Every structure is written in structure tokens, then in C-alpha cells.
mmCIF file of C-alpha atoms and ligand atoms in Angstrom:
data_model
loop_
_atom_site.group_PDB
_atom_site.id
_atom_site.type_symbol
_atom_site.label_atom_id
_atom_site.label_comp_id
_atom_site.label_asym_id
_atom_site.label_seq_id
_atom_site.Cartn_x
_atom_site.Cartn_y
_atom_site.Cartn_z
ATOM 1 C CA MET A 207 2.871 3.318 -14.110
ATOM 2 C CA LYS A 208 1.990 5.931 -11.380
ATOM 3 C CA VAL A 209 4.095 9.576 -12.352
ATOM 4 C CA LEU A 210 5.375 12.637 -9.897
ATOM 5 C CA VAL A 211 5.294 15.073 -12.062
ATOM 6 C CA THR A 212 6.686 18.804 -10.702
ATOM 7 C CA GLY A 213 5.254 21.642 -11.658
ATOM 8 C CA GLY A 214 2.737 20.322 -12.857
ATOM 9 C CA ALA A 215 0.492 23.421 -13.375
ATOM 10 C CA GLY A 216 3.465 25.024 -15.112
ATOM 11 C CA PHE A 217 3.257 25.740 -18.885
ATOM 12 C CA ILE A 218 5.337 22.272 -20.101
ATOM 13 C CA GLY A 219 3.949 20.239 -16.801
ATOM 14 C CA SER A 220 0.386 20.737 -17.736
ATOM 15 C CA ALA A 221 0.512 19.766 -21.077
ATOM 16 C CA VAL A 222 2.675 16.596 -19.494
ATOM 17 C CA VAL A 223 -0.181 16.181 -16.983
ATOM 18 C CA ARG A 224 -2.804 15.744 -19.575
ATOM 19 C CA HIS A 225 -0.709 13.736 -21.479
ATOM 20 C CA LEU A 226 -0.480 11.490 -19.416
ATOM 21 C CA ILE A 227 -3.797 11.295 -17.854
ATOM 22 C CA ARG A 228 -5.462 11.417 -21.218
ATOM 23 C CA ASP A 229 -3.254 9.092 -24.069
ATOM 24 C CA ILE A 230 -0.826 7.250 -21.677
ATOM 25 C CA GLY A 231 -3.181 6.066 -18.855
ATOM 26 C CA ALA A 232 -0.874 6.607 -16.652
ATOM 27 C CA ALA A 233 -1.561 7.912 -12.521
ATOM 28 C CA VAL A 234 -0.606 11.331 -11.990
ATOM 29 C CA VAL A 235 0.837 12.933 -8.601
ATOM 30 C CA ASN A 236 0.994 17.061 -9.338
ATOM 31 C CA VAL A 237 3.301 18.588 -6.786
ATOM 32 C CA ASP A 238 2.864 22.181 -7.494
ATOM 33 C CA LYS A 239 3.333 25.676 -5.359
ATOM 34 C CA LEU A 240 1.020 27.101 -7.779
ATOM 35 C CA THR A 241 2.963 30.487 -7.671
ATOM 36 C CA TYR A 242 2.076 33.424 -10.126
ATOM 37 C CA ALA A 243 3.293 31.156 -12.840
ATOM 38 C CA ALA A 244 0.731 28.137 -12.277
ATOM 39 C CA THR A 245 -2.470 28.040 -14.463
ATOM 40 C CA PRO A 246 -4.002 25.017 -12.660
ATOM 41 C CA GLU A 247 -7.166 25.715 -15.616
ATOM 42 C CA ALA A 248 -5.149 24.457 -18.234
ATOM 43 C CA ILE A 249 -5.334 20.869 -16.120
ATOM 44 C CA GLU A 250 -8.595 21.361 -15.253
ATOM 45 C CA ASP A 251 -9.973 18.132 -17.114
ATOM 46 C CA ALA A 252 -7.168 16.081 -16.575
ATOM 47 C CA SER A 253 -7.827 16.585 -12.545
ATOM 48 C CA THR A 254 -11.461 15.569 -12.606
ATOM 49 C CA SER A 255 -9.497 11.948 -13.518
ATOM 50 C CA ASP A 256 -9.330 9.561 -10.827
ATOM 51 C CA ARG A 257 -5.556 8.489 -11.467
ATOM 52 C CA TYR A 258 -5.110 12.362 -10.826
ATOM 53 C CA ARG A 259 -3.573 13.616 -7.492
ATOM 54 C CA PHE A 260 -2.681 16.966 -6.417
ATOM 55 C CA GLU A 261 -0.246 18.220 -3.771
ATOM 56 C CA LYS A 262 0.407 21.900 -2.939
ATOM 57 C CA VAL A 263 4.230 21.429 -1.583
ATOM 58 C CA ASP A 264 7.221 23.528 -2.448
ATOM 59 C CA ILE A 265 10.129 21.372 -3.758
ATOM 60 C CA CYS A 266 12.288 23.001 -1.212
ATOM 61 C CA ASP A 267 10.699 21.819 1.776
ATOM 62 C CA ALA A 268 12.057 18.333 2.349
ATOM 63 C CA VAL A 269 9.730 16.897 4.948
ATOM 64 C CA ALA A 270 6.918 17.470 2.901
ATOM 65 C CA LEU A 271 8.390 15.692 -0.023
ATOM 66 C CA ALA A 272 9.572 12.680 1.758
ATOM 67 C CA ARG A 273 5.642 12.213 2.980
ATOM 68 C CA VAL A 274 4.431 12.682 -0.911
ATOM 69 C CA PHE A 275 7.141 10.184 -2.229
ATOM 70 C CA GLY A 276 6.051 7.733 1.044
ATOM 71 C CA GLU A 277 2.197 8.665 0.519
ATOM 72 C CA HIS A 278 2.141 8.254 -3.265
ATOM 73 C CA GLN A 279 4.956 5.443 -4.117
ATOM 74 C CA PRO A 280 5.627 6.851 -7.817
ATOM 75 C CA ASP A 281 7.486 4.907 -10.332
ATOM 76 C CA ARG A 282 8.405 7.603 -11.947
ATOM 77 C CA VAL A 283 9.455 11.184 -11.629
ATOM 78 C CA MET A 284 9.394 14.067 -14.216
ATOM 79 C CA HIS A 285 10.875 17.257 -12.386
ATOM 80 C CA LEU A 286 9.261 20.212 -13.692
ATOM 81 C CA ALA A 287 8.836 22.859 -11.322
ATOM 82 C CA ALA A 288 10.964 26.249 -12.190
ATOM 83 C CA GLU A 289 11.500 29.721 -11.916
ATOM 84 C CA SER A 290 11.353 30.202 -15.869
ATOM 85 C CA HIS A 291 10.756 33.740 -16.291
ATOM 86 C CA VAL A 292 14.530 34.714 -17.084
ATOM 87 C CA ASP A 293 13.627 38.419 -16.867
ATOM 88 C CA ARG A 294 12.497 38.167 -13.108
ATOM 89 C CA SER A 295 15.885 36.778 -12.204
ATOM 90 C CA ILE A 296 16.922 40.356 -12.400
ATOM 91 C CA ASP A 297 14.908 42.280 -9.698
ATOM 92 C CA GLY A 298 13.887 38.713 -7.361
ATOM 93 C CA PRO A 299 17.146 36.238 -7.586
ATOM 94 C CA ALA A 300 16.819 34.968 -4.369
ATOM 95 C CA THR A 301 13.436 32.526 -5.596
ATOM 96 C CA PHE A 302 15.532 31.439 -8.760
ATOM 97 C CA ILE A 303 18.414 30.065 -6.513
ATOM 98 C CA GLU A 304 15.781 28.711 -4.087
ATOM 99 C CA THR A 305 13.865 26.753 -6.114
ATOM 100 C CA ASN A 306 16.152 26.047 -9.626
ATOM 101 C CA LEU A 307 18.995 25.148 -7.424
ATOM 102 C CA ILE A 308 18.254 24.246 -3.806
ATOM 103 C CA GLY A 309 14.726 22.935 -4.565
ATOM 104 C CA THR A 310 15.571 20.593 -7.198
ATOM 105 C CA TYR A 311 18.945 19.704 -5.035
ATOM 106 C CA THR A 312 15.609 18.805 -2.362
ATOM 107 C CA MET A 313 13.921 16.931 -5.094
ATOM 108 C CA LEU A 314 16.798 14.749 -6.389
ATOM 109 C CA GLU A 315 17.738 14.000 -2.667
ATOM 110 C CA ALA A 316 14.040 13.540 -2.024
ATOM 111 C CA ALA A 317 13.773 10.633 -5.084
ATOM 112 C CA ARG A 318 16.868 9.036 -3.695
ATOM 113 C CA ALA A 319 15.655 8.305 -0.406
ATOM 114 C CA TYR A 320 12.752 6.903 -1.952
HETATM 115 N N1 NAD B 1692 8.141 26.962 -21.581
HETATM 116 C C1 NAD B 1692 9.554 26.238 -22.423
HETATM 117 O O1 NAD B 1692 9.167 26.561 -23.685
HETATM 118 C C2 NAD B 1692 10.611 25.319 -22.292
HETATM 119 C C3 NAD B 1692 11.685 25.185 -23.271
HETATM 120 C C4 NAD B 1692 12.901 24.596 -22.662
HETATM 121 C C5 NAD B 1692 12.793 24.106 -21.614
HETATM 122 N N2 NAD B 1692 11.942 24.337 -20.618
HETATM 123 C C6 NAD B 1692 12.060 24.495 -19.044
HETATM 124 O O2 NAD B 1692 10.921 23.224 -18.548
HETATM 125 C C7 NAD B 1692 10.862 23.298 -17.255
HETATM 126 C C8 NAD B 1692 9.336 23.990 -16.903
HETATM 127 O O3 NAD B 1692 8.993 25.297 -17.633
HETATM 128 P P1 NAD B 1692 8.123 25.883 -17.961
HETATM 129 O O4 NAD B 1692 7.492 27.150 -18.956
HETATM 130 O O5 NAD B 1692 6.510 24.765 -18.030
HETATM 131 O O6 NAD B 1692 7.618 27.045 -16.919
HETATM 132 P P2 NAD B 1692 6.257 27.723 -15.602
HETATM 133 O O7 NAD B 1692 6.683 28.730 -15.263
HETATM 134 O O8 NAD B 1692 5.289 27.980 -16.828
HETATM 135 O O9 NAD B 1692 5.779 26.416 -14.639
HETATM 136 C C9 NAD B 1692 6.292 26.572 -13.407
HETATM 137 C C10 NAD B 1692 5.457 25.943 -12.686
HETATM 138 O O10 NAD B 1692 6.803 25.775 -11.653
HETATM 139 C C11 NAD B 1692 5.252 25.817 -10.313
HETATM 140 N N3 NAD B 1692 6.511 26.182 -8.973
HETATM 141 C C12 NAD B 1692 7.673 26.842 -9.159
HETATM 142 N N4 NAD B 1692 8.194 26.919 -8.262
HETATM 143 C C13 NAD B 1692 7.956 25.924 -7.410
HETATM 144 C C14 NAD B 1692 8.249 25.993 -6.060
HETATM 145 N N5 NAD B 1692 9.166 26.184 -5.522
HETATM 146 N N6 NAD B 1692 7.863 24.373 -6.010
HETATM 147 C C15 NAD B 1692 7.213 23.836 -6.490
HETATM 148 N N7 NAD B 1692 6.255 24.567 -7.560
HETATM 149 C C16 NAD B 1692 6.678 25.136 -8.409
HETATM 150 C C17 NAD B 1692 5.135 27.108 -10.535
HETATM 151 O O11 NAD B 1692 3.568 26.992 -9.795
HETATM 152 C C18 NAD B 1692 4.606 26.427 -11.838
HETATM 153 O O12 NAD B 1692 3.031 25.799 -12.330
HETATM 154 C C19 NAD B 1692 11.695 24.908 -16.960
HETATM 155 O O13 NAD B 1692 13.227 24.144 -16.240
HETATM 156 C C20 NAD B 1692 11.877 25.567 -17.920
HETATM 157 O O14 NAD B 1692 13.052 25.880 -17.904
HETATM 158 C C21 NAD B 1692 10.827 25.102 -20.735
#
């Protein structure tokens, strides 16, 4: 099984990536833009696996997502990329709308097309 995980360098996503690689034996394609919230060190061990691939892609980028789906041919999607630090939405709501609404919509359309 190959799982496309978005936000796989984040708090929840990195735990999912580690679990899929280490405990489940799945292949993982991690799609992450690596924002301030990313902690790539959290997936250091998993990232050495030959079942792990990384794509530095913004989930708002429909063209890049279509390429990722076509190239990696995943069986499942776990969508965990998000602007999750609610306090930041007061000073900068635009990125929340872009990633959480437009990005999620773009992911859904890309998955449906695939
Ligand atoms: N942390 C919690 O306790 C918790 C609890 C319940 C639900 N959730 C939900 O789980 C999801 C993930 O939460 P988290 O705590 O792991 O968040 P996080 O902020 O730790 O990680 C988010 C990840 O998404 C990536 N990302 C952000 N914008 C992106 C974009 N436009 N394109 C690609 N990647 C992008 C970041 O680089 C980061 O690696 C969110 O939807 C959150 O609401 C979290």
C-alpha cells in the first residue's frame, strides 16, 4: 500500500509517517511545503527508508499535485497539511484561508481527478 500524506513534516503528520513506515510497512509520499510549523527532524529515521519519498509542494498548487498523483500513484490519501496555530490567524488570516480552504479543496479535486 502506498499512502500520500500531506503535512507529513507536521506534528500529527510526522507521527503518521513514522507509523506507516515503521509499523505498517507501507510506502509513503510526503507532500509538505515545509512552513515554519514543519519539523523534518521528526521523520529523520523514516526518511531513510526506501519506501519513503518527499515532495516539497504547496497543496494550493493544482499542477504540482496532479504531477505528484500521476508520478507516485498512491492507493490512499491522508490530508494533514494545515495552518493549525489558531493564534496566528488573528494577525494573518489569509494563509489560513489559502491552505485550509483552497488547499483542501485543491487536494480533493486532485484526488478525484486521479
Ligand atoms: N495537533 C493536534 O493536537 C491536533 C488535534 C486534532 C486535529 N488536528 C488537525 O490535524 C491537522 C494537522 O495538525 P498538526 O498539529 O500536525 O499541524 P502542524 O502545524 O504541526 O503541521 C502542519 C504541516 O502542514 C504543512 N503545511 C502547511 N501549509 C501547507 C501547504 N499550503 N502545503 C503543504 N504543506 C503545508 C506544514 O509545513 C507542516 O508540516 C490539522 O488539520 C489540525 O487541525 C491536530
